[in-house]
């Protein structure tokens, strides 16, 4: 499997590469991104090496990410070659008004117009709800998105960071009403973050929505450059240092479980002579029902390395070693769906649980 092999997005005819380009690092506003010129080099490298799927959001770097992408597409005159994904939900208006955040019809329409302006295009290929707002009826969201498809302003629909029941209900509404279905579920998935396995892998499979994995390197942890005690580590530069300095999420990543996973990853990477980041990306890409993996980079060396992540196979025994080291904790009631309990329903293992694959290789290159 290489980057030049394309797949259909969910149950659509849209062909996308398995590695999508994450652009949350386009712009310096959040303290750990890139200036424009460096971002453009990463963008160009990605496209020149077989990628066609670019992901952004209205709120990334305060809108700069979308602006850069708009400028880059204009300078390359290649809008039609790109499958462009963007997102809405977070409050992005300067007034911070009550209706300028969330998934209401009013806010979706407002924020889409602003994204289109920044992106200098008149449509978005995949428009993604960024986060459940716990308030707007899913009926309002799905109808609004379908209207936007009818108007030609968006082509396809995705969900990110929503409860599985919500996504399932959204998809049922789409099916029942002939709306544009959910084609992608954008969720955090990596060797250090496997909780989506409890619900979302099956959800994607049964609802024909492909998983788009975000933060496949755990924000850089799985590249192997950090050591326990990230806060005190002076010889390394990277996002997790900045997030530490800002008092953010890193403390939750700097823990014994994760360092054990990093150690196993290092052993596997040495055994097959591939960079740790590539092995971590390859692991995520090869999990059941993962359609695309979002690669992020702040340096050319990183994007060069990451774009090669599908060029090799991790042998089965080493895949097993990684799986075991990173296995998510069994959680109730999911323990009931594991083989040990299912054997009490289907004695002697007479029934296999193998739903059909939902995405098809279209083998166009
Ligand atoms: N839907 C959502 O809620 C959501 C949330 C987060 C992200 N996303 C999307 O997913 C994309 C990827 O997320 P992410 O940036 O968190 O992914 P990630 O792969 O976990 O982290 C990427 C970061 O790791 C470091 N890195 C990457 N490759 C490396 C290499 N080969 N060697 C050493 N360090 C390396 C770089 O940061 P440093 O150079 O700073 O170390 C890079 O920016 C985002 O751009 C965005 O499009 C979506």
XYZ file of C-alpha atoms and ligand atoms in Angstrom:
413
model
C 0.000 0.000 0.000
C 1.480 3.350 -0.932
C 0.291 6.938 -0.920
C -0.482 6.745 -4.650
C -3.324 4.321 -3.983
C -6.664 6.110 -3.589
C -9.840 5.058 -1.833
C -13.421 6.193 -1.948
C -14.503 8.368 0.960
C -17.231 6.505 2.852
C -20.035 5.524 0.503
C -19.267 8.210 -2.077
C -17.481 8.380 -5.395
C -14.878 10.807 -4.064
C -11.348 9.473 -4.323
C -8.979 10.392 -1.496
C -5.459 9.446 -0.512
C -4.908 7.375 2.637
C -2.676 10.079 4.083
C -4.477 13.397 4.470
C -2.582 16.611 5.232
C -3.380 18.165 8.614
C -2.925 21.941 8.572
C -3.532 22.887 12.191
C 0.135 23.936 12.141
C -0.288 26.459 9.309
C 0.260 29.810 11.035
C 2.149 30.815 14.185
C -0.858 32.002 16.190
C -0.929 28.982 18.487
C 2.783 29.150 19.214
C 3.882 25.910 17.568
C 3.021 26.277 13.869
C 4.723 27.519 10.725
C 5.205 30.800 8.962
C 3.616 30.980 5.514
C 6.643 30.048 3.424
C 7.408 26.922 5.449
C 3.729 25.918 5.414
C 3.650 26.265 1.623
C 6.674 24.016 1.246
C 4.930 21.329 3.296
C 1.704 21.779 1.307
C 3.590 21.535 -2.013
C 5.577 18.503 -0.908
C 2.409 16.693 0.151
C 0.642 17.318 -3.166
C 3.739 16.579 -5.241
C 4.059 13.180 -3.566
C 0.612 11.800 -4.277
C -1.563 13.373 -1.563
C -4.883 14.990 -2.528
C -6.781 15.335 0.772
C -6.240 18.542 2.792
C -7.860 19.107 6.190
C -8.395 22.409 7.974
C -10.967 24.123 10.225
C -12.382 27.599 10.587
C -10.792 27.920 14.032
C -7.283 26.655 13.247
C -4.757 29.372 14.048
C -7.586 31.887 14.159
C -8.427 31.439 10.452
C -4.842 31.667 9.201
C -4.752 27.993 8.229
C -7.707 28.456 5.876
C -6.240 31.706 4.528
C -2.894 30.081 3.748
C -4.577 27.158 1.985
C -6.682 29.577 -0.076
C -3.535 31.432 -1.135
C -1.601 28.233 -1.859
C -4.397 26.822 -4.016
C -4.611 30.102 -5.871
C -0.890 30.284 -6.503
C -0.840 26.688 -7.796
C -4.199 27.097 -9.524
C -5.125 23.617 -8.347
C -8.386 23.925 -6.412
C -10.016 21.194 -8.513
C -7.210 18.724 -7.803
C -7.715 18.948 -4.054
C -10.268 17.308 -1.802
C -10.687 20.036 0.780
C -12.107 19.401 4.243
C -12.984 22.113 6.751
C -14.955 22.276 10.000
C -17.365 24.401 11.987
C -18.623 24.538 15.601
C -16.271 26.655 17.710
C -16.992 30.312 18.254
C -14.886 32.155 15.692
C -16.570 35.539 15.565
C -14.771 38.596 16.885
C -17.878 39.524 18.881
C -18.008 36.079 20.520
C -21.790 36.428 20.264
C -23.941 33.651 21.655
C -25.075 32.484 18.210
C -21.582 32.579 16.700
C -20.632 29.191 18.072
C -22.279 25.783 17.869
C -24.058 23.748 15.271
C -27.237 25.751 14.728
C -28.393 26.479 11.178
C -27.594 30.153 11.754
C -24.018 29.483 12.811
C -23.297 26.808 10.206
C -24.338 29.241 7.456
C -22.350 32.128 8.958
C -19.195 30.164 9.479
C -19.325 28.444 6.065
C -19.452 31.822 4.280
C -16.414 32.973 6.255
C -14.497 29.782 5.502
C -15.254 30.074 1.782
C -13.931 33.630 1.796
C -10.702 32.659 3.559
C -10.255 29.589 1.355
C -10.988 31.637 -1.786
C -13.259 28.972 -3.187
C -16.987 28.553 -3.672
C -17.277 25.039 -2.236
C -15.839 22.683 0.369
C -15.548 18.990 -0.502
C -16.040 17.635 3.002
C -17.691 19.817 5.627
C -17.226 18.471 9.132
C -19.040 19.218 12.361
C -16.085 19.764 14.726
C -17.674 18.967 18.077
C -21.070 18.087 19.497
C -22.555 21.257 21.033
C -24.908 19.271 23.315
C -27.794 21.469 22.255
C -28.720 21.706 18.588
C -31.122 18.969 17.465
C -29.363 16.560 15.132
C -32.354 17.014 12.769
C -31.461 20.699 12.342
C -27.813 19.890 11.681
C -28.478 17.191 9.082
C -31.111 19.193 7.247
C -28.893 22.270 7.127
C -25.955 20.267 5.805
C -28.156 18.622 3.197
C -29.453 22.030 2.084
C -25.861 23.198 1.673
C -25.144 20.144 -0.478
C -28.175 21.004 -2.626
C -26.887 24.567 -2.959
C -23.494 23.234 -4.095
C -21.619 24.944 -1.273
C -20.452 21.670 0.221
C -20.191 18.257 -1.427
C -19.985 15.782 1.450
C -20.545 15.657 5.184
C -18.506 14.466 8.173
C -18.590 14.418 11.961
C -15.801 14.858 14.486
C -15.762 14.457 18.266
C -19.377 13.392 18.686
C -20.875 10.582 20.768
C -21.402 7.406 18.764
C -25.163 7.471 19.433
C -25.306 10.944 17.889
C -23.457 9.855 14.746
C -25.648 6.795 14.433
C -28.792 8.906 14.718
C -27.449 11.417 12.199
C -26.784 8.635 9.723
C -30.245 7.129 10.223
C -31.824 10.530 9.566
C -29.795 10.825 6.387
C -30.871 7.377 5.247
C -34.532 7.903 6.109
C -34.755 11.308 4.422
C -32.431 10.792 1.477
C -29.982 13.369 2.858
C -26.300 13.373 2.031
C -24.912 10.697 4.385
C -22.040 11.015 6.827
C -18.941 9.949 4.875
C -16.232 10.481 7.458
C -15.774 10.303 11.210
C -12.782 12.391 12.271
C -11.543 11.044 15.599
C -8.336 10.886 17.607
C -6.627 7.556 17.016
C -3.067 6.455 17.662
C -1.052 3.886 19.565
C -1.524 6.008 22.705
C -5.192 6.830 22.110
C -7.274 3.783 21.216
C -10.504 4.463 23.063
C -12.444 4.843 19.800
C -12.118 1.091 19.404
C -14.916 0.635 21.929
C -17.581 2.203 19.695
C -16.433 3.989 16.585
C -14.690 1.342 14.522
C -17.894 -0.695 14.370
C -19.926 2.486 13.944
C -17.896 3.406 10.863
C -18.197 -0.077 9.487
C -21.952 -0.392 9.930
C -22.748 3.142 8.757
C -20.366 3.341 5.784
C -18.378 6.203 7.251
C -14.582 6.071 7.096
C -12.497 6.913 10.140
C -10.150 9.883 9.567
C -7.605 9.536 12.341
C -6.342 12.760 13.930
C -3.207 13.139 16.059
C -1.820 9.778 14.908
C 1.508 10.660 16.547
C -0.058 11.847 19.774
C 1.037 15.393 18.936
C 4.628 14.205 18.354
C 5.088 11.856 21.318
C 5.263 8.801 19.053
C 8.105 10.283 17.003
C 10.403 9.212 19.840
C 11.940 12.639 20.389
C 10.568 13.151 23.900
C 11.583 11.473 27.139
C 9.766 11.086 30.459
C 9.588 14.469 32.163
C 8.865 16.464 28.989
C 8.651 19.678 31.005
C 12.306 19.476 32.037
C 13.692 18.263 28.749
C 15.854 20.984 27.298
C 17.341 19.310 24.245
C 14.109 19.002 22.274
C 11.860 21.444 20.453
C 8.267 20.574 19.613
C 4.592 21.185 20.249
C 4.369 19.201 23.460
C 6.934 21.535 25.032
C 4.824 24.527 24.101
C 1.654 22.942 25.347
C 3.467 22.146 28.577
C 4.597 25.727 28.883
C 1.028 26.860 28.349
C -0.187 24.441 30.995
C -2.179 22.279 28.626
C -2.792 18.686 27.706
C 0.736 17.350 27.864
C 0.656 16.249 31.478
C -1.908 13.646 30.482
C 0.474 12.251 27.844
C 3.614 12.186 30.012
C 2.716 8.970 31.830
C 4.050 5.464 32.416
C 1.615 3.723 30.069
C 2.588 5.971 27.159
C 6.329 5.587 27.786
C 5.920 1.803 27.692
C 4.193 2.139 24.320
C 6.954 4.447 23.066
C 9.568 1.889 24.185
C 7.843 -0.943 22.284
C 7.457 1.287 19.243
C 11.170 2.029 19.357
C 11.993 -1.687 19.480
C 9.749 -2.397 16.496
C 11.132 0.534 14.549
C 14.704 -0.661 15.137
C 13.800 -4.176 14.115
C 12.370 -3.126 10.753
C 14.698 -0.168 10.290
C 11.965 2.441 9.867
C 11.544 5.746 11.748
C 9.298 5.553 14.812
C 6.907 8.168 13.388
C 6.482 6.151 10.176
C 5.775 2.956 12.118
C 3.206 4.749 14.303
C 1.435 6.201 11.236
C 1.538 2.841 9.479
C 0.003 1.147 12.528
C -2.926 3.598 12.564
C -3.469 3.397 8.800
C -3.694 -0.378 8.997
C -6.317 -0.630 11.721
C -9.755 -1.909 10.693
C -11.952 0.762 9.113
C -9.378 3.525 9.163
C -9.863 5.299 5.845
C -7.416 8.204 6.161
C -4.683 9.217 8.551
C -4.078 12.933 9.078
C -0.369 13.666 8.947
C 0.921 16.835 10.546
C 4.367 18.347 10.193
C 6.242 21.508 11.061
C 9.474 20.632 9.243
C 10.300 19.333 5.787
C 12.167 16.382 7.255
C 8.973 15.383 9.078
C 6.687 15.516 6.047
C 9.292 13.666 3.971
C 9.447 10.928 6.588
C 5.689 10.796 7.149
C 4.819 10.541 3.456
C 6.780 7.283 3.326
C 4.770 5.753 6.143
C 2.743 3.466 3.878
C 5.685 2.168 1.884
C 6.332 -0.864 4.100
C 4.470 -3.541 5.985
C 4.843 -4.181 9.685
C 5.258 -7.976 10.049
C 2.334 -9.673 11.824
C 4.313 -10.608 14.948
C 5.491 -7.015 15.423
C 1.976 -5.693 14.775
C 0.865 -8.015 17.556
C 3.600 -6.683 19.834
C 2.417 -3.103 19.236
C -1.217 -4.097 19.730
C -0.497 -5.740 23.038
C 1.647 -2.899 24.392
C -1.020 -0.320 23.559
C -4.225 -2.291 24.203
C -6.947 -0.056 25.646
C -8.307 -0.983 29.017
C -11.390 -3.156 28.839
C -14.398 -1.021 29.704
C -17.900 -1.902 30.714
C -20.160 -2.846 28.882
C -17.799 -3.506 25.970
C -16.369 -6.492 27.817
C -19.603 -8.262 26.837
C -18.675 -8.030 23.149
C -15.275 -9.657 23.520
C -14.753 -13.281 22.390
C -14.852 -14.705 25.921
C -18.397 -13.492 26.547
C -19.594 -13.989 22.967
C -18.605 -17.651 23.205
C -21.305 -17.957 25.831
C -23.833 -16.943 23.158
C -22.341 -18.840 20.225
C -20.840 -22.054 21.590
C -17.808 -23.589 19.877
C -17.167 -20.359 18.020
C -19.668 -21.323 15.278
C -20.509 -17.748 14.288
C -17.827 -15.445 12.944
C -18.243 -11.703 13.396
C -16.964 -10.379 10.140
C -19.003 -7.526 8.709
C -18.138 -6.570 5.126
C -15.537 -3.933 4.390
C -17.200 -0.582 3.801
C -14.632 1.177 1.697
C -13.449 -0.109 -1.616
C -10.153 0.244 -3.340
C -10.714 1.913 -6.673
C -7.171 1.137 -7.736
C -6.580 4.076 -10.010
C -2.879 4.329 -9.757
N -11.015 17.041 14.551
C -10.256 17.413 15.554
O -10.731 17.708 16.662
C -8.771 17.470 15.364
C -7.937 17.653 16.474
C -6.569 17.694 16.255
C -6.052 17.570 14.964
N -6.889 17.428 13.914
C -6.375 17.326 12.524
O -5.371 16.321 12.481
C -4.154 16.879 11.987
C -2.984 16.149 12.589
O -3.055 16.299 14.021
P -1.720 16.463 14.846
O -0.908 17.594 14.271
O -2.082 16.515 16.272
O -1.014 15.078 14.460
P 0.194 14.291 15.101
O 0.699 13.427 14.001
O -0.202 13.613 16.356
O 1.279 15.394 15.491
C 1.920 16.113 14.486
C 3.106 16.857 15.073
O 4.096 15.917 15.513
C 5.392 16.406 15.159
N 5.907 15.498 14.119
C 5.269 15.074 12.996
N 6.011 14.235 12.293
C 7.159 14.088 12.959
C 8.331 13.342 12.710
N 8.449 12.574 11.622
N 9.347 13.421 13.618
C 9.241 14.187 14.714
N 8.145 14.937 15.005
C 7.106 14.888 14.134
C 5.186 17.821 14.623
O 5.147 18.742 15.699
P 6.445 19.429 16.352
O 7.422 19.684 15.265
O 5.913 20.648 17.008
O 6.963 18.419 17.337
C 3.784 17.739 14.062
O 3.164 18.981 13.931
C -4.263 18.373 12.315
O -3.422 19.182 11.546
C -5.726 18.608 12.023
O -5.914 18.741 10.627
C -8.235 17.344 14.087
